[in-house]
Amino acid sequence: MKKLRSKPKIKKESISMPKQKPEVRKKNFKEVALGYTEGQAIAEAERCLQCPKPQCVEGCPVEIDIPAFIRLLLERKFDEAIEKIKEKNSLPAICGRVCPQEEQCQQHCVMGKAGDPINIGRLERFAADYEMKRKAGTHSKQATNGKKIAVIGGGPAGLTAAADLAKLGYKVVIFEALHKLGGVLVYGIPEFRLPKKIVAAEVDYVKKLGVDVKPNALIGRLFTIPELLNNGFDAVFIGTGAGLPRFLRLPGENFGGIYSANEFLIRVNLMKSYAFPSYDTPIRIGNEVAVIGAGNVAMDSARSALRLGAEKVSIVYRRSKEEMPARAEEIENAEEEGIIFRLLTNPTRFLGDEKGWVKQMECLQMQLGEPDESGRRRPIPIKNSEFFIDIDTAIIAVGRTPNPIIQRTTRGLETTKWGTIVVNEISMETGLKGVYAGGDIVTGEATVISAMGAGKRAARAIHEYLHRKIRAC
Amino acid sequence: MHKIIATKELAPKIKLFQVHAPNIAAKAKPGQFIILILDEKGERIPLTIAGFDDKKGTLSFAFNEVGKTTKQLGCYKEGDNISSIVGPLGNPSEIRKFGHVLCVGGGVMIAPLCLQIRALREAGNKITAVLGARKEDLLIFEQEVKRISNEFYVATDDGSKGFEGLDFLKTLVRTKKFQRVVVMGPVVTMKAVSEITKQYNIPTIVTLTPIMVDGMGMCGVCRVTVANETRFACIDGPEFEGHQVDFEELVNRQRMFLPEERTSSLLWEHLEGACHEKA
Ligand SMILES: Cc1cc2nc3c(=O)[nH]c(=O)nc-3n(C[C@H](O)[C@H](O)[C@H](O)COP(=O)(O)OP(=O)(O)OC[C@H]3O[C@@H](n4cnc5c(N)ncnc54)[C@H](O)[C@@H]3O)c2cc1C
Ligand SMILES: Cc1cc2nc3c(=O)[nH]c(=O)nc-3n(C[C@H](O)[C@H](O)[C@H](O)COP(=O)(O)OP(=O)(O)OC[C@H]3O[C@@H](n4cnc5c(N)ncnc54)[C@H](O)[C@@H]3O)c2cc1C
Ligand code: SF4
Ligand code: SF4
Ligand code: FES
C-alpha cells in the first residue's frame, strides 16, 4: 500500500471579498462588493475538498456541479468553469451576487463543519464576471424543432425557462410588461448590489440563444393567454412574479412622502431617479426616513435612501433582530453604513401636515411572546407605550402579493386565496392545458434561484408535454 | 419604437397625435390609457386613448403641454419616434344602454370623452354633452362632439363662450332625467359635477388621473381613496364612482412632486430651448 503523503493543510477561514468602505459607498450607487481577484479566487478554490458526494450540490436549487466548476477554476480553465455552471444556471453573475448562499449551497458545504464553508457564490460570480470581461459569448442559435413557446414575464423564472427551452430547440418569445427585462433584478434590487449592466448582459445571453424579446407587452391586456395559444404558440409559461405592494392599511398611509418599497425602488432602479434631473423620473427624499419592515427589500430601500442623501434612515420592525428576514450580509452592510434599527416598534398611524405630507409616525413598543405558526416569537404590544417618531419620508416594505392581471383576464385559471396560481407541483402545469407557471407567481415572494429552479422544471415539463403531443399525432 | 403618423394642434398647448401601434390599436377600448416613454432617460407618462384605427394600426391621444415630458413631446413631429408605448392599460369604460347620459368634458380630456360618447351613442343612449374650458380658444373637439350628441352645451370659466362656470348644471340635472353621468376633465370639474349629481343620486363616473409610474399595479403611487378604501387607479380604475372619491387626497397626491417637476421643466427649457430643430 502507498503511504499517504501529508497534504498541505487547508485553511479554515475563507478568503474575504474586498468591499467599498462604508464611508465611501454610502454616498454612491456603485457596487459594494468588489469581487475576488484571480489570486483570491484560486486561493478560495484551493480550499474545496472536492468531495466525492458533494453536499453543497444538494443545497443548490438548480444543482450546479459545484466541485467540478471549482476544480476547473483551480486549473485556471475559466471558460470551461463558466460553461460547467451554465449547464445548469443561465444567470450565474446574478446568482453569485444575490443567492442567499448561506442558506443554500454553502450551508451544506462540509467545510462549514470545521470552519468557514467554501464561498461558492463568490467563486460563481468570479467565473461569470471573468467571462463577461472577456466577452466570451455564445453564438446565436436557431430554433430547430418548429415549436413555439410564449413566456410571460422577463424575471428570473421567465428568463430561465426561455433559455432552457431555446437550448432544446424551441422558438421562444418573452412578453414583458415593463420596458426592460429582468423583473425584480432590474426594477427592485439596487445597482449597488446588482449592477444593471450585469443584468443586461445576462439578458443578452438569453437573446443570443435565439430567444425573441417583446418588452411593453402586458399580457392579459395586449394579448390573452387563449389568444397566444390560438395564434401559433404551442405552450405558455407564466412567470409574472409577486410585484403588487402590500400596505399597512393604517390611517394616514396615503399622505405624501409615503412610498411602497416597490414604488421607491422602481423609481430609483428602473427609472434611475438617483440621477434626476439628468433622468426625468423624480424622487423626493427627506431628511428623516423610516423604512417599515426588515427583509431584503427593506434593507435595499434603507440603503438606497441613505445614498440619495437622507440624514437619518431607520428600519422599523415589530420583532427583534433575530427574527429579521433579510440576509445576514445585508443587515451587516446596512449597520456598517449607519442605518438605525428601531426594533420591537410597530407603527399605528401616520400624521400629516396641512399640505398632506407625512410628518410623524405613531408607534407602539412591542415585546416578544410565544412562538406563532411561523415559529417566530409573536410580537405583543405593550400597553400605553405609544410614542411618535418625526419623519418626512416613509417606505413601506412589508411584502408583496402576486401580479393580478393574468389571473383577472384568464378564465379557468385556478388561483389560491392569496392570488397565486395553482400548479401541479411536479409538472408545473396549471389547470389549463399547455399553460405552465412558476416563480413568485406560484410560491409568493421567494428567491431568485428558486424562481429559476421553477423555470427550469417548467421548461423540462413543457418539453415532455410537447413530445407527448408530437408522438400522439 | 412607434412612429408618429400625424400631429395636430387642437388649441394652444394642446396637441393630438396619431402613432403607429397596431397591436394596441387592435385591443384598445374607450376609457383605457397607454403609458409612453420618450427616450432612454425619459419618464413614464400616462395618456388616455382618444382614438384607434384597427385597420391602419394607429392610435391617437391628446395631451396638454404642462411639464417636461409633455413639452418635449409637443416638439416631436410627424415621422419622429416614441421609444416605448405600453397598453392598453386600465379597465375599459362600461358601455351599454343606460338611457339618457350626461357627458361632461373639460380641457384636454374632451378628446378621449368624445370616443366614449360615440360608443355610448352606438349603444343606444341619448347624449347630452357639456364641454368646458378655461376660455374660448382652449375649447377642443367642439364640432366633433356636437355632431354626435343629442343636446350640446358649452361652458367657460371666464364666460368667453357659453355658460360661465358649471353652475347651470344644477338646473340641467334637476330638470332632465339622466340615468348616468360621465365626467372626464380636471379634478375640480369632476368634483364639482359629482357634488351636484350626488343630491339626485345619479351614478356619476369619473376618470381619475393620479400620478402613475408602471400603470400595472406594481408601485401603488396611483392609490386613491374610494368608498374609504385604498384602490389603485391603474388596475382598479381609472374610472370610479365620483360620489365615493376622496378628491382632496387626490389633489394632494398629484402635487407630490411639484418642485421636482418644475426643476425638470425649467432645466429642459433652458438647456434645450423650446422646440429647436433636430439635426
Ligand atoms: C428589492 C428586492 C430585493 C430582493 N433581493 C433578493 C436577494 O438578494 N436574493 C434573492 O434570492 N431574492 C431576492 N428578492 C426576491 C427575488 O427577486 C424574487 O423572488 C424573484 O425575482 C422572482 O422571480 P420571478 O421571475 O418569479 O418574478 P419577477 O422577478 O417579479 O419577474 C416577473 C416579471 O413579469 C412581469 N409581468 C408581470 N405581469 C405581467 C404580464 N401580465 N404580462 C407580461 N409581463 C408581466 C413583471 O413586469 C416582471 O418583470 C428580492 C426582491 C426584491 C423586491
Ligand atoms: C390614467 C391617466 C390618464 C391621463 N390622460 C391624459 C390625457 O389624455 N391627456 C393629458 O394631457 N394628460 C393626461 N394625463 C395626465 C398626464 O399623464 C400628465 O399631464 C403628464 O404625466 C405630465 O407629465 P409632464 O412631465 O409633462 O409634467 P410634469 O412635470 O410631470 O407635471 C406638470 C404638472 O402636471 C401635474 N401632473 C403630473 N402628473 C399628473 C397626472 N398623472 N395627472 C394630472 N396631473 C399631473 C403636476 O402636478 C404638475 O402640476 C393622464 C393621467 C393619468 C393617470
Ligand atoms: S446558484 Fe445559488 S445556490 Fe446554486 S451554487 Fe450558485 S450561489 Fe449556490
Ligand atoms: S461540499 Fe464544500 S468542500 Fe465539498 S465539494 Fe462542495 S464546496 Fe467543495
Ligand atoms: S401606477 Fe403603479 S400601481 Fe398604479
Coordinates of C-alpha atoms in Angstrom, one line a residue, chain B residues 126-232:
Chain B
K126 CA -79.4 59.6 -25.6
I127 CA -76.5 62.0 -25.0
T128 CA -76.4 65.4 -23.5
A129 CA -72.8 66.8 -23.8
V130 CA -71.3 69.7 -21.8
L131 CA -67.9 70.8 -22.8
G132 CA -65.8 73.2 -20.8
A133 CA -62.5 75.0 -21.0
R134 CA -60.8 77.9 -19.2
K135 CA -61.6 80.2 -22.1
E136 CA -63.0 80.1 -25.6
D137 CA -59.8 79.4 -27.5
L138 CA -58.9 76.4 -25.3
L139 CA -62.1 74.6 -26.2
I140 CA -61.3 71.5 -28.3
F141 CA -63.4 68.9 -30.3
E142 CA -66.4 71.2 -30.2
Q143 CA -67.7 70.3 -33.7
E144 CA -67.0 66.6 -33.3
V145 CA -68.8 66.3 -30.0
K146 CA -71.7 68.5 -31.1
R147 CA -72.2 66.3 -34.2
I148 CA -72.7 63.1 -32.2
S149 CA -74.7 64.3 -29.2
N150 CA -78.4 65.0 -28.9
E151 CA -78.0 68.1 -26.8
F152 CA -75.0 70.2 -26.5
Y153 CA -73.8 73.0 -24.2
V154 CA -70.5 74.9 -23.7
A155 CA -69.2 76.5 -20.6
T156 CA -66.0 78.5 -19.9
D157 CA -64.5 79.6 -16.7
D158 CA -64.4 83.2 -17.8
G159 CA -67.7 83.2 -19.7
S160 CA -66.0 84.0 -23.0
K161 CA -68.1 81.3 -24.6
G162 CA -71.4 79.6 -23.5
F163 CA -72.2 79.5 -19.8
E164 CA -69.9 81.0 -17.2
G165 CA -68.8 78.1 -15.0
L166 CA -70.7 75.0 -14.3
D167 CA -73.5 76.4 -12.1
F168 CA -76.0 75.9 -14.8
L169 CA -75.6 72.2 -14.5
K170 CA -77.6 72.3 -11.3
T171 CA -80.7 73.3 -13.2
L172 CA -79.9 70.9 -16.0
V173 CA -79.5 67.9 -13.7
R174 CA -82.7 68.9 -11.8
T175 CA -84.8 69.2 -14.9
K176 CA -83.6 66.4 -17.1
K177 CA -83.8 62.8 -16.0
F178 CA -80.3 61.5 -16.5
Q179 CA -79.6 57.8 -15.8
R180 CA -75.9 58.2 -15.8
V181 CA -73.3 61.0 -15.8
V182 CA -69.8 60.6 -17.2
V183 CA -67.1 63.2 -16.4
M184 CA -63.6 63.5 -17.8
G185 CA -61.6 66.5 -17.0
P186 CA -59.7 68.3 -14.3
V187 CA -60.2 67.2 -10.7
V188 CA -62.1 70.4 -9.9
T189 CA -64.6 69.7 -12.6
M190 CA -65.1 66.0 -11.6
K191 CA -65.5 67.1 -8.0
A192 CA -68.0 69.9 -8.8
V193 CA -70.1 67.7 -11.0
S194 CA -70.1 64.8 -8.5
E195 CA -71.3 67.2 -5.8
I196 CA -74.2 68.3 -7.9
T197 CA -75.3 64.8 -9.0
K198 CA -75.0 63.4 -5.5
Q199 CA -78.1 65.2 -4.4
Y200 CA -80.1 63.4 -7.1
N201 CA -78.3 60.1 -6.6
I202 CA -77.3 59.8 -10.3
P203 CA -74.4 57.4 -10.8
T204 CA -71.5 59.6 -11.8
I205 CA -68.4 58.1 -13.4
V206 CA -65.2 60.0 -13.1
T207 CA -61.8 59.2 -14.7
L208 CA -59.0 59.6 -12.1
T209 CA -55.6 60.7 -13.1
P210 CA -53.3 60.3 -10.1
I211 CA -49.5 60.2 -10.7
M212 CA -48.5 56.8 -12.1
V213 CA -45.3 55.0 -12.7
D214 CA -45.8 51.5 -14.0
G215 CA -49.5 51.6 -14.6
M216 CA -49.9 47.9 -14.0
G217 CA -50.3 47.6 -10.2
M218 CA -46.7 47.4 -9.1
C219 CA -45.9 50.6 -7.4
G220 CA -49.0 51.9 -5.6
V221 CA -48.3 55.6 -6.3
C222 CA -51.7 55.8 -8.1
R223 CA -53.6 54.9 -4.9
V224 CA -56.8 56.8 -4.4
T225 CA -59.4 56.5 -1.6
V226 CA -62.8 55.4 -2.9
A227 CA -65.6 54.5 -0.5
N228 CA -63.0 54.7 2.3
E229 CA -60.8 52.1 0.7
T230 CA -57.5 52.4 -1.0
R231 CA -57.7 51.4 -4.6
F232 CA -55.0 51.5 -7.4

